GROMACS .gro file of C-alpha atoms in nm:
model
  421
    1UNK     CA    1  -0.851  -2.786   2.334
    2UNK     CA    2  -0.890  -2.389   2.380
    3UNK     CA    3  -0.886  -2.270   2.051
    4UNK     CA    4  -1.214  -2.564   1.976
    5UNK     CA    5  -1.533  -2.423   1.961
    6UNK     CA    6  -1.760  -2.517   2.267
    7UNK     CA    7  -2.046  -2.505   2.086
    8UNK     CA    8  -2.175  -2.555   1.742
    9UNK     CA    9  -2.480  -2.388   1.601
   10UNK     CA   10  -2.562  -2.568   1.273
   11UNK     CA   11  -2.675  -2.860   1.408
   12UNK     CA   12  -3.049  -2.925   1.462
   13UNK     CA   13  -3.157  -2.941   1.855
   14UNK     CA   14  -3.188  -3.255   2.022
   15UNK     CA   15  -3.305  -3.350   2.442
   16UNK     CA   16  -2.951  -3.547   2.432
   17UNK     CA   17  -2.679  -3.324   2.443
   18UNK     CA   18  -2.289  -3.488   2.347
   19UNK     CA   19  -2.011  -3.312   2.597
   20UNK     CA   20  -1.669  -3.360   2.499
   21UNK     CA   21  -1.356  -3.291   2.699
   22UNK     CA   22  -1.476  -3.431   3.068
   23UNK     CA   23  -1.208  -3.548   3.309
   24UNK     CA   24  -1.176  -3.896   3.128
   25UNK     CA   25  -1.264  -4.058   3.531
   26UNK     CA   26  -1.609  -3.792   3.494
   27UNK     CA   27  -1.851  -3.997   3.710
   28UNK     CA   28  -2.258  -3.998   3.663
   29UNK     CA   29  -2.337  -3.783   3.969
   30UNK     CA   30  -2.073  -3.507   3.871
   31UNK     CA   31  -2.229  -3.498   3.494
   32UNK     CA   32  -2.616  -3.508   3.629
   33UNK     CA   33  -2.456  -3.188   3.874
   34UNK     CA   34  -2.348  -2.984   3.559
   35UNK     CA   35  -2.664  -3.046   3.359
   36UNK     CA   36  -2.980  -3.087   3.636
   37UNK     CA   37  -3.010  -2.684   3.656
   38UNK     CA   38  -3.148  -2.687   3.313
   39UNK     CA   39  -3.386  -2.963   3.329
   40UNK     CA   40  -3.458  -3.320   3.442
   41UNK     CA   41  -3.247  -3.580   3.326
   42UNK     CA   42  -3.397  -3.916   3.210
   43UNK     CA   43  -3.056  -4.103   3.081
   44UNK     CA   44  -2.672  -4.071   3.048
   45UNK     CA   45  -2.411  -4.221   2.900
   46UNK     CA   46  -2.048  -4.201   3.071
   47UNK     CA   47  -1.682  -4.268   2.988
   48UNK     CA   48  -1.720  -4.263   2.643
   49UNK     CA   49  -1.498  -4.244   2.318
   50UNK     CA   50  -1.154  -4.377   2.290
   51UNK     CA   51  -0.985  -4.120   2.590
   52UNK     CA   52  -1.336  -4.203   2.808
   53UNK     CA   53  -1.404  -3.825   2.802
   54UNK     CA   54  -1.696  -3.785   2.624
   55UNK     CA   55  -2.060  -3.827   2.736
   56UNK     CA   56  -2.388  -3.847   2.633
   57UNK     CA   57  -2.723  -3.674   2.863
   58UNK     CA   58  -3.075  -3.695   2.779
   59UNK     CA   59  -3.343  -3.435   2.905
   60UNK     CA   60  -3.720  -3.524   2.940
   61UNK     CA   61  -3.772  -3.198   2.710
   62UNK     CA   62  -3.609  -3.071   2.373
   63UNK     CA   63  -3.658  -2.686   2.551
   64UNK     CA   64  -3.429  -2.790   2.884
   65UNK     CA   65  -3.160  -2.899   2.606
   66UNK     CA   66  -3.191  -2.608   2.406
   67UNK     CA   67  -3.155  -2.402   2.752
   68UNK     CA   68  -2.880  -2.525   2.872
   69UNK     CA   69  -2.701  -2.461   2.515
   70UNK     CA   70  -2.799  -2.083   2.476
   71UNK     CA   71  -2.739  -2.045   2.875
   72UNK     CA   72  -2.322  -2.178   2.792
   73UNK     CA   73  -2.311  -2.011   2.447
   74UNK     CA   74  -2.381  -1.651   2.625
   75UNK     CA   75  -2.187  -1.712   2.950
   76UNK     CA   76  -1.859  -1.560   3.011
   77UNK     CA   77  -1.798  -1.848   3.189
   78UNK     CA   78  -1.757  -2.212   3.022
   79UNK     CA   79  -1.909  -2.521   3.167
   80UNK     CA   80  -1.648  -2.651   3.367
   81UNK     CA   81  -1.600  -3.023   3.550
   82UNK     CA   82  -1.289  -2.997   3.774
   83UNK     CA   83  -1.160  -2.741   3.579
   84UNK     CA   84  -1.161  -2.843   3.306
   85UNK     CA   85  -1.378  -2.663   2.985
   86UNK     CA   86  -1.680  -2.861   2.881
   87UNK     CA   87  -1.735  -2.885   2.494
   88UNK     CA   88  -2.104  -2.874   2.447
   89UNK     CA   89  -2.364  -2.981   2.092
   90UNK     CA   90  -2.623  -3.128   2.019
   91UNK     CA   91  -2.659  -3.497   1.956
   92UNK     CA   92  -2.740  -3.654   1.663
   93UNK     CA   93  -2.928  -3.927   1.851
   94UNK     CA   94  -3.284  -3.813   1.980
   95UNK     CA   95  -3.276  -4.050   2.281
   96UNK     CA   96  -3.007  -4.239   2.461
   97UNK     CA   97  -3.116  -4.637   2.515
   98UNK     CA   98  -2.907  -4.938   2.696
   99UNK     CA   99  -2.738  -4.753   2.932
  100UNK     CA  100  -2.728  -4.779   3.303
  101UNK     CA  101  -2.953  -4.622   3.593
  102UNK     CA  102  -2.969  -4.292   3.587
  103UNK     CA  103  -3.069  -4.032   3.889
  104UNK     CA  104  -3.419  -4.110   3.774
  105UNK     CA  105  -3.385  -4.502   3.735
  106UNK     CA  106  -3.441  -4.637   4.115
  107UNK     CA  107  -3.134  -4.820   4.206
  108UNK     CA  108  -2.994  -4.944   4.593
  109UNK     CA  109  -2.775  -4.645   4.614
  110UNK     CA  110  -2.886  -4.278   4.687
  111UNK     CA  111  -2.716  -3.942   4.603
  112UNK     CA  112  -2.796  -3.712   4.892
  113UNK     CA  113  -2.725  -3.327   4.833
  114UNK     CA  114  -2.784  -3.157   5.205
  115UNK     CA  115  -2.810  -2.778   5.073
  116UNK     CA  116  -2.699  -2.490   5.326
  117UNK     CA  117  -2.419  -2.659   5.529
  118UNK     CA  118  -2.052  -2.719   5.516
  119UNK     CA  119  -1.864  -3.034   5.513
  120UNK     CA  120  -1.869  -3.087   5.916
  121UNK     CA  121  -2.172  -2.926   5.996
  122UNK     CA  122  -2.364  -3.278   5.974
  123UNK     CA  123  -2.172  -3.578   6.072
  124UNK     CA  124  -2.240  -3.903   5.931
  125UNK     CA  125  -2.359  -4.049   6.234
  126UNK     CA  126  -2.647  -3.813   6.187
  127UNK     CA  127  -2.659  -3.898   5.781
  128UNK     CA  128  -2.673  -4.293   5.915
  129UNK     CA  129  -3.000  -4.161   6.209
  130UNK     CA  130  -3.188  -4.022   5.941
  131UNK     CA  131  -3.158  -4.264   5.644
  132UNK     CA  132  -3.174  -4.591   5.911
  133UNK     CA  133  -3.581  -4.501   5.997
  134UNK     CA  134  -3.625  -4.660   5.632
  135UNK     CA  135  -3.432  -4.990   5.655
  136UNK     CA  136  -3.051  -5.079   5.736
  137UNK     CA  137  -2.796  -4.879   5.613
  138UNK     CA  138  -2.502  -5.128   5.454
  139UNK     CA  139  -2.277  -4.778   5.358
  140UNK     CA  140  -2.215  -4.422   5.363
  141UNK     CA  141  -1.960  -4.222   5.195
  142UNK     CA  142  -1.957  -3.842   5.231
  143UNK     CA  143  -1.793  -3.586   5.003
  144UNK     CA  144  -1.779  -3.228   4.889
  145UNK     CA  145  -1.821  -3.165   4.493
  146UNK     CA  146  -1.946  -2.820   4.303
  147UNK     CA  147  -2.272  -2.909   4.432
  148UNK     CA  148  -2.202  -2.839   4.774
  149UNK     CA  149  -2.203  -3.143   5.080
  150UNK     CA  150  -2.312  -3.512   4.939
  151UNK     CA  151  -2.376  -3.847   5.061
  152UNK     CA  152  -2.378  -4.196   4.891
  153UNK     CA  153  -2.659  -4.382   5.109
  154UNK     CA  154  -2.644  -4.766   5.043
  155UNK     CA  155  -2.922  -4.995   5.102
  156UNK     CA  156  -2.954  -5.409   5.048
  157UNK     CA  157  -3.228  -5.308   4.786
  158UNK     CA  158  -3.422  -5.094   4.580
  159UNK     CA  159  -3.686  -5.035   4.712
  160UNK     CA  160  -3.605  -4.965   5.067
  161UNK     CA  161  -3.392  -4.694   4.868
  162UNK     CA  162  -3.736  -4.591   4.704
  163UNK     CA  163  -3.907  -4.538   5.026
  164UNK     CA  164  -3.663  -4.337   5.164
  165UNK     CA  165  -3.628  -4.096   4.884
  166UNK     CA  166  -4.025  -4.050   4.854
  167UNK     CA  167  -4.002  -3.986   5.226
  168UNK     CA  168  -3.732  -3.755   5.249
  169UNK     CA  169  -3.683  -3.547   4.943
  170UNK     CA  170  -3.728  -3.190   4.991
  171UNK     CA  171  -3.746  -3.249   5.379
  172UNK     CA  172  -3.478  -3.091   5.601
  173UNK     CA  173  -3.303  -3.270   5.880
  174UNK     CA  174  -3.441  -3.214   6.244
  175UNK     CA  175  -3.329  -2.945   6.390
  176UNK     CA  176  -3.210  -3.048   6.710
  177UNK     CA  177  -2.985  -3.272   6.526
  178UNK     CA  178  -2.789  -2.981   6.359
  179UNK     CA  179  -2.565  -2.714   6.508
  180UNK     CA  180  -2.671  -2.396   6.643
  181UNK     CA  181  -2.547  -2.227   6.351
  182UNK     CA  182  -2.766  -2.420   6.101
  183UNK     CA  183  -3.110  -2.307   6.090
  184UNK     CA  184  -3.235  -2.550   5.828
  185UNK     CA  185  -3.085  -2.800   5.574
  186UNK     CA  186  -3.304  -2.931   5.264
  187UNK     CA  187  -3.210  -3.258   5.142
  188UNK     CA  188  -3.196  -3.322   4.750
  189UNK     CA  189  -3.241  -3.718   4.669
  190UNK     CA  190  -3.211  -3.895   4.367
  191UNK     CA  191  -3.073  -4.254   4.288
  192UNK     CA  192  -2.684  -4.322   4.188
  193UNK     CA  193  -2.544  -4.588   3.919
  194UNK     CA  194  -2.359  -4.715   4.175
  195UNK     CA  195  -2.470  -5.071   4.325
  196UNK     CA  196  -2.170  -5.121   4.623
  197UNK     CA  197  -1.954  -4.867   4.761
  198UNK     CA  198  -1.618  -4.933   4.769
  199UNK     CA  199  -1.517  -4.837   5.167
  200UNK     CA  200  -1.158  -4.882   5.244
  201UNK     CA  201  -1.158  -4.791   5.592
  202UNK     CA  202  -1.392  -4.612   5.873
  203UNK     CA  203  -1.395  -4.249   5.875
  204UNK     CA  204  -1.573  -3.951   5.951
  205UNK     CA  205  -1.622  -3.918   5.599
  206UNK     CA  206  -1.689  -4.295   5.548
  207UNK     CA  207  -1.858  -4.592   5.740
  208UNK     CA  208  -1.975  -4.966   5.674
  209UNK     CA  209  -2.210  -5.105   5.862
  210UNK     CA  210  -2.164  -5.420   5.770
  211UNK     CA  211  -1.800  -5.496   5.820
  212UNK     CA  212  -1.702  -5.508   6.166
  213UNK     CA  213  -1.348  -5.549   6.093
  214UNK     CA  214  -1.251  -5.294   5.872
  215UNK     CA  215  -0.967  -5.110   5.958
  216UNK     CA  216  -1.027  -4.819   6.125
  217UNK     CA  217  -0.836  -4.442   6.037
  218UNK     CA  218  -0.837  -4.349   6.398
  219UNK     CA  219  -0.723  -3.980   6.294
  220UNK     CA  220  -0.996  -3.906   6.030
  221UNK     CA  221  -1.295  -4.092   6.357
  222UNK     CA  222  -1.558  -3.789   6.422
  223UNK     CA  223  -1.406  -3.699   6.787
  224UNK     CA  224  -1.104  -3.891   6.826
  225UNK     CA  225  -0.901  -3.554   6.688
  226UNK     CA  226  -1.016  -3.359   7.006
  227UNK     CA  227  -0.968  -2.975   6.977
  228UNK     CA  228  -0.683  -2.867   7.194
  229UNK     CA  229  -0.698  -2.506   7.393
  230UNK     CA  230  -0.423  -2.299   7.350
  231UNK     CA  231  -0.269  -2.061   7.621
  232UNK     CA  232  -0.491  -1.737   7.452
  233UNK     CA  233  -0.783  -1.962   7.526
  234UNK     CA  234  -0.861  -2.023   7.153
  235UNK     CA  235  -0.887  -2.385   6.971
  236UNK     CA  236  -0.579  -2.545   6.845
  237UNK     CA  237  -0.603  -2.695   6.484
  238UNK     CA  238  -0.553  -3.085   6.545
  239UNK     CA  239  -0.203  -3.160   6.429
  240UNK     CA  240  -0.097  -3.399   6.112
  241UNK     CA  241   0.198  -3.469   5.922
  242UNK     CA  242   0.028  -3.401   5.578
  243UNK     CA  243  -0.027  -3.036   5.493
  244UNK     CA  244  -0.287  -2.853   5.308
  245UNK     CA  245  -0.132  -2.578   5.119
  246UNK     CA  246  -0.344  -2.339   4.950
  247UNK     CA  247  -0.192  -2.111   4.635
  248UNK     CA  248  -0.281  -1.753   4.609
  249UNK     CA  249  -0.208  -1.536   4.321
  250UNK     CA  250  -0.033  -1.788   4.095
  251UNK     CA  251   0.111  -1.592   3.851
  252UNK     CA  252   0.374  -1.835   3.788
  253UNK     CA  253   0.342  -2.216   3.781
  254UNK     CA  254   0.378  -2.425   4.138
  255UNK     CA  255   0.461  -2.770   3.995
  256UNK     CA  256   0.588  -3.093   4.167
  257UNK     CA  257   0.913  -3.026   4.156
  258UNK     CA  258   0.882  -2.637   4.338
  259UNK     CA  259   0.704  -2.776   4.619
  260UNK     CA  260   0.951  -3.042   4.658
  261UNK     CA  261   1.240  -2.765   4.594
  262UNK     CA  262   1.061  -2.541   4.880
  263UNK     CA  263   0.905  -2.792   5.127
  264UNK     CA  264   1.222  -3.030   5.158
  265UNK     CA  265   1.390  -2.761   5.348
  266UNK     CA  266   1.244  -2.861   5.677
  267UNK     CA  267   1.257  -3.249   5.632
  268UNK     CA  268   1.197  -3.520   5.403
  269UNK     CA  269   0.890  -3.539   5.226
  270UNK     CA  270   0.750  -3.866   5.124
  271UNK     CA  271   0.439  -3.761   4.879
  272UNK     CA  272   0.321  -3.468   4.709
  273UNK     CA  273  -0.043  -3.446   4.548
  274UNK     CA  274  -0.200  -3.100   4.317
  275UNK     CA  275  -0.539  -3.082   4.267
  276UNK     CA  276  -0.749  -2.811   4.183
  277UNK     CA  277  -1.067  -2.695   4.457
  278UNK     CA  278  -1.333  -2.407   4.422
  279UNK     CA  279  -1.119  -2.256   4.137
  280UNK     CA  280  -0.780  -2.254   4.318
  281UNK     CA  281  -0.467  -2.480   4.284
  282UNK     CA  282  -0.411  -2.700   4.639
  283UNK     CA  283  -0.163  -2.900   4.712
  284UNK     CA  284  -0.094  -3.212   5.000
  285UNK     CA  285   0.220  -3.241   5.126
  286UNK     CA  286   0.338  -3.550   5.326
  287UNK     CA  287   0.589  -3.532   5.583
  288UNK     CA  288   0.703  -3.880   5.797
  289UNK     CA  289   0.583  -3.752   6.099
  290UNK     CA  290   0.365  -3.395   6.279
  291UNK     CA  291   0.666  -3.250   6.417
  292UNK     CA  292   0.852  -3.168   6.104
  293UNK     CA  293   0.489  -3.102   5.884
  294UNK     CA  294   0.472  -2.830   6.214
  295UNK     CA  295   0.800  -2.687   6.156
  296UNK     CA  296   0.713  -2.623   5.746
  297UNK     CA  297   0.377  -2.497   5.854
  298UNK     CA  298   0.442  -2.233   6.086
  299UNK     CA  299   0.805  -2.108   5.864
  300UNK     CA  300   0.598  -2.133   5.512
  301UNK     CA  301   0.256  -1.951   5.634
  302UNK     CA  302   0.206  -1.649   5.458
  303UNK     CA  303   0.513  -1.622   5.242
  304UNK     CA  304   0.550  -1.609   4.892
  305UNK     CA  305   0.707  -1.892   4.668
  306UNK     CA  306   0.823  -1.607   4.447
  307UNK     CA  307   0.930  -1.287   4.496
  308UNK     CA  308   0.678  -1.022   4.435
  309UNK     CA  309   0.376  -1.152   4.612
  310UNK     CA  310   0.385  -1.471   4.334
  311UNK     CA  311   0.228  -1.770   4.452
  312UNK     CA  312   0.145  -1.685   4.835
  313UNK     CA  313   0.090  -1.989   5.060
  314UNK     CA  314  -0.151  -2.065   5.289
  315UNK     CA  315  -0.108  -2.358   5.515
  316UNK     CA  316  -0.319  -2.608   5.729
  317UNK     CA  317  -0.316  -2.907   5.850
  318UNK     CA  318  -0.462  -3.218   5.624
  319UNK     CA  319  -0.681  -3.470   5.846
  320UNK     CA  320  -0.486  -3.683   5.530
  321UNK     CA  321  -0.189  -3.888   5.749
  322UNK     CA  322  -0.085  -4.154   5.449
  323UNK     CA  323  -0.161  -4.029   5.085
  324UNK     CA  324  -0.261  -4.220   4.815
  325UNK     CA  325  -0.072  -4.105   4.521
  326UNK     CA  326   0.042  -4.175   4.179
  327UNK     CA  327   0.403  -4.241   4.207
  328UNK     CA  328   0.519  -4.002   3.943
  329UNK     CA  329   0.313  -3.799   3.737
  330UNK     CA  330   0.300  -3.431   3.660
  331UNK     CA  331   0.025  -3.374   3.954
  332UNK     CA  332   0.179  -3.610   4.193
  333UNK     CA  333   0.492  -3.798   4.311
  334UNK     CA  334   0.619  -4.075   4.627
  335UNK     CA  335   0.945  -4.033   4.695
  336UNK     CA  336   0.908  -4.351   4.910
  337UNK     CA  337   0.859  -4.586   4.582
  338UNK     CA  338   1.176  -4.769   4.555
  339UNK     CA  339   1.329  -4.789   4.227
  340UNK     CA  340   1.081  -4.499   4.112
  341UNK     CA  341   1.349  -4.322   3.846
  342UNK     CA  342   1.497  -4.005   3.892
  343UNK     CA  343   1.214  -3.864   4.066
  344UNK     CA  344   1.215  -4.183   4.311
  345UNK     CA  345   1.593  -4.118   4.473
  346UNK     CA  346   1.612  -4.133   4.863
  347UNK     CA  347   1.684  -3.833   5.056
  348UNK     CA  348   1.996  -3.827   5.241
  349UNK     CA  349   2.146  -3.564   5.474
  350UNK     CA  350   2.507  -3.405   5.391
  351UNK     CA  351   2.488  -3.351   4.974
  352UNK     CA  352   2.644  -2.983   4.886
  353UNK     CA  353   2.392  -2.737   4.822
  354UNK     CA  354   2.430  -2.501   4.512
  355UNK     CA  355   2.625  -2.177   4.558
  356UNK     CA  356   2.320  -1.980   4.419
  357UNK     CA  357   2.041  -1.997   4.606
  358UNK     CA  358   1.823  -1.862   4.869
  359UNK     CA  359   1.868  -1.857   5.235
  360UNK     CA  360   1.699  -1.951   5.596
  361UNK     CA  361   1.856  -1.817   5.870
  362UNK     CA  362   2.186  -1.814   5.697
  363UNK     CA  363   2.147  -2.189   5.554
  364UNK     CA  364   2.214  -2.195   5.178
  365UNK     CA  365   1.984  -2.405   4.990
  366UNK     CA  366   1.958  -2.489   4.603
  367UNK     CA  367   1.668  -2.308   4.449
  368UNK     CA  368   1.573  -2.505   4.116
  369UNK     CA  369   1.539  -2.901   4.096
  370UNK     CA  370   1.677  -2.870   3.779
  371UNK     CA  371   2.019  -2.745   3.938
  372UNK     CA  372   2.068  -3.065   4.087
  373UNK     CA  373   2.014  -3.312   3.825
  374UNK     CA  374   1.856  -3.618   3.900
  375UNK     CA  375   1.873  -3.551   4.297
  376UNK     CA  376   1.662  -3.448   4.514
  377UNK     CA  377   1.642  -3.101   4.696
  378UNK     CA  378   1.822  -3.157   5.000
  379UNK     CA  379   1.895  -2.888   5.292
  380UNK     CA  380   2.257  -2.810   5.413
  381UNK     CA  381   2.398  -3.072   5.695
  382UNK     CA  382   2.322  -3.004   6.012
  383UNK     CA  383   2.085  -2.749   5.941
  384UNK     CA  384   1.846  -2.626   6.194
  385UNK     CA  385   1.464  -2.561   6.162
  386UNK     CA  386   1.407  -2.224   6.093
  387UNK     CA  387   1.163  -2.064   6.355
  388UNK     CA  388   1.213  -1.716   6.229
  389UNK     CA  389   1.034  -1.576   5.849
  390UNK     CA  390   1.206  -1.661   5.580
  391UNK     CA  391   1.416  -1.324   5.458
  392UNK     CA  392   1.353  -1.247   5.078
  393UNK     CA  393   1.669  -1.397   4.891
  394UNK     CA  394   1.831  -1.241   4.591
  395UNK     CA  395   1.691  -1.315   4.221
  396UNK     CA  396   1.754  -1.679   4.103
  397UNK     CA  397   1.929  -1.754   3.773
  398UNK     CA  398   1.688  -1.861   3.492
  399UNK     CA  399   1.379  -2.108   3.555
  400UNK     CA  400   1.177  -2.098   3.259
  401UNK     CA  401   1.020  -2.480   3.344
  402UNK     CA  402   0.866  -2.314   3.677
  403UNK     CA  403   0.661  -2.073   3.441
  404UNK     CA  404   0.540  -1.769   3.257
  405UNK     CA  405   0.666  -1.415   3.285
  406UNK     CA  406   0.354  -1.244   3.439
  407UNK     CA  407   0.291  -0.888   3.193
  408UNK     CA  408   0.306  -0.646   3.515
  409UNK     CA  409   0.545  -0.604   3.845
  410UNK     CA  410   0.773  -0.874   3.719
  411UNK     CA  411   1.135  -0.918   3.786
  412UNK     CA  412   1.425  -0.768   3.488
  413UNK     CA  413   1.477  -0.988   3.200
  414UNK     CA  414   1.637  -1.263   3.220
  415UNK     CA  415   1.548  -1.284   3.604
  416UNK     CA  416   1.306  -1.476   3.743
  417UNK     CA  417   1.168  -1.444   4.068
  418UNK     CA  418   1.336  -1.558   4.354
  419UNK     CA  419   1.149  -1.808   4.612
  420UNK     CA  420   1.000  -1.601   4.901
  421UNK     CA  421   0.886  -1.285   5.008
   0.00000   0.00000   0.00000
């Protein structure tokens, strides 16, 4: 889709703009995000075309379309949603008609934006005090998108949702209700397509009101995961088998398969997940339980997957503890599907490990998935967790799936890097 042209000039201006190339599962409040700096928007139209990644948004005024056109066509950088480009023209329809409730069209469901905090800054049992003074609250589901810190308020009708946006758009949350740290935070209303949240469980990030015996995720509950005090005095992260590893400076590719290949050294690891956050590359990493996920964190912080400084990791721990994944795809995999392929085999202890490889504290370990066929990555028997840094191993034989040759610093040809620094 690169080498398309984002936009194209010939065609006459229109208020509805067509976007092409969204994330095919694009929802309303993430398209009404990309476009609402321009302009207000009166209508969309999601989901659509045969690969559900195209979409149709209206303005209120031909000049806010035209802006938001010359704005993209001038930037050096593209419209983006999740990463990925956004293809932007003109439509050839001058208004968008039959389509569902737009941020405009007063629905049960509210889109709250709370500008100048972080996720964690307001909990939801604050989000659930402010928004109950207008009626009962069935819902709330909390997230982070480009946008900054949102809330999906759900009420039994509209116009209980009505009253509280009229009231509290524009308006900040009390301050004695917010941290020290948080002087102010202006709340940004408008109404969502959505008629009932979908809430599997009860969360910080997630709460119904109206089902008293949902289960409960007693390691995600606002306090439960108490901060621990470590012998220097300072806070202790709360523990968790899933990590959170962050990717600096990929010059190389990190896919599936490396972070199984680097990862399965200090255990077995049921599910991996990539996804792509505030222009980086993260990754979750599942282990069966804390003790091992501890083990990976503290050997894996701050080294390199490949040598040269390649594809640094940064590790922390995931308030995740069971991940919901696709069981093989190229962003995700559970090794704990039975019968899931290749991909799907059971780790066992005792297979040989490859003669080339690199090394932890003198255990040899097979560097490329590919190097072991259909199985696994699997550590030496009897192999002991490594407490020390990882030394830098020698350069691996050739793994041209794991990525490009970066242009400068890179290893000789035909050499690769090796996995850590």
């Amino acid at each position: 889709m690169s080498s398309q042209p984002q936009f194209r000039y010939t065609q006459t201006p229109s208020k509805v703009l067509h976007l092409r190339n969204l994330p095919w599962e694009c929802t309303e409040e993430e398209l009404i995000e990309l476009c609402k700096p321009f302009g207000r928007i009166v209508n969309t139209m999601c989901n659509v075309g045969a690969n559900r990644n195209q979409a149709f948004v209206e303005f209120a005024d031909l000049n806010q379309a035209i802006s938001m056109v010359s704005y993209y066509a001038s930037s050096s950088e593209p419209a983006q949603v999740r990463g990925k480009t956004v293809y932007i023209q003109y439509s050839n329809r001058q208004e968008i008609v039959n389509n569902k409730s737009s941020g405009d069209v007063a629905g049960n469901v509210l889109l709250v934006t709370i500008e100048g905090v972080e996720a964690g800054d307001v909990s939801i049992d604050v989000i659930h005090l402010v928004f109950s003074a207008f009626g009962f609250v069935h819902k709330i589901a909390t997230f982070e998108k480009a946008a900054g810190f949102q809330a999906l308020i759900q009420y039994s009708d509209a116009d209980t949702a009505l009253n509280a946006r009229n009231a509290l758009d524009g308006r900040s949350i009390p301050r004695y209700l917010l941290p020290a740290h948080i002087s102010s935070c202006h709340l940004r209303i408008s109404f969502s397509a959505h008629k009932d949240l979908n809430i599997k469980f009860q969360s910080h990030r997630s709460r119904d009101y109206t089902n008293p015996y949902l289960p409960v995720n007693s390691s995600a509950i606002e306090g439960t995961l108490q901060p621990t005090v470590g012998p220097d005095g300072k806070k202790k992260e709360p523990e968790s088998n899933v990590l959170l590893a962050s990717i600096e400076n990929m010059q190389y590719a990190v896919t599936v398969d490396v972070l199984h290949t680097v990862f399965s050294a200090f255990g077995y690891v049921q599910k991996i997940a990539i996804f792509e956050k505030n222009g980086g590359t993260q990754a979750l990493i599942q282990y069966p339980d804390i003790t091992t996920a501890a083990v990976a964190k503290e050997s894996l912080e701050g080294h390199c997957i490949y040598d040269g400084g390649y594809c640094k990791l940064h590790l922390s721990y995931s308030r995740h503890t069971d991940l919901n994944v696709k069981a093989y795809s190229d962003r995700s995999r559970d090794y704990t599907v039975p019968d899931g392929g290749q991909f799907g085999v059971p780790q066992a202890p005792g297979l040989s490990t490859s003669t080339t490889g690199w090394q932890v504290n003198g255990h040899n370990f097979s560097a490329a998935p590919s190097a072991v066929s259909s199985q696994p990555f699997l550590p030496s028997s009897g192999l002991q967790y490594p407490t020390e840094p990882i030394a830098t191993s020698p350069a691996l034989p050739q793994m041209p799936q794991y990525g490009l040759r970066p242009t400068g610093g890179s290893p000789s040809a035909g050499q690769p890097p090796a996995y850590y620094s």
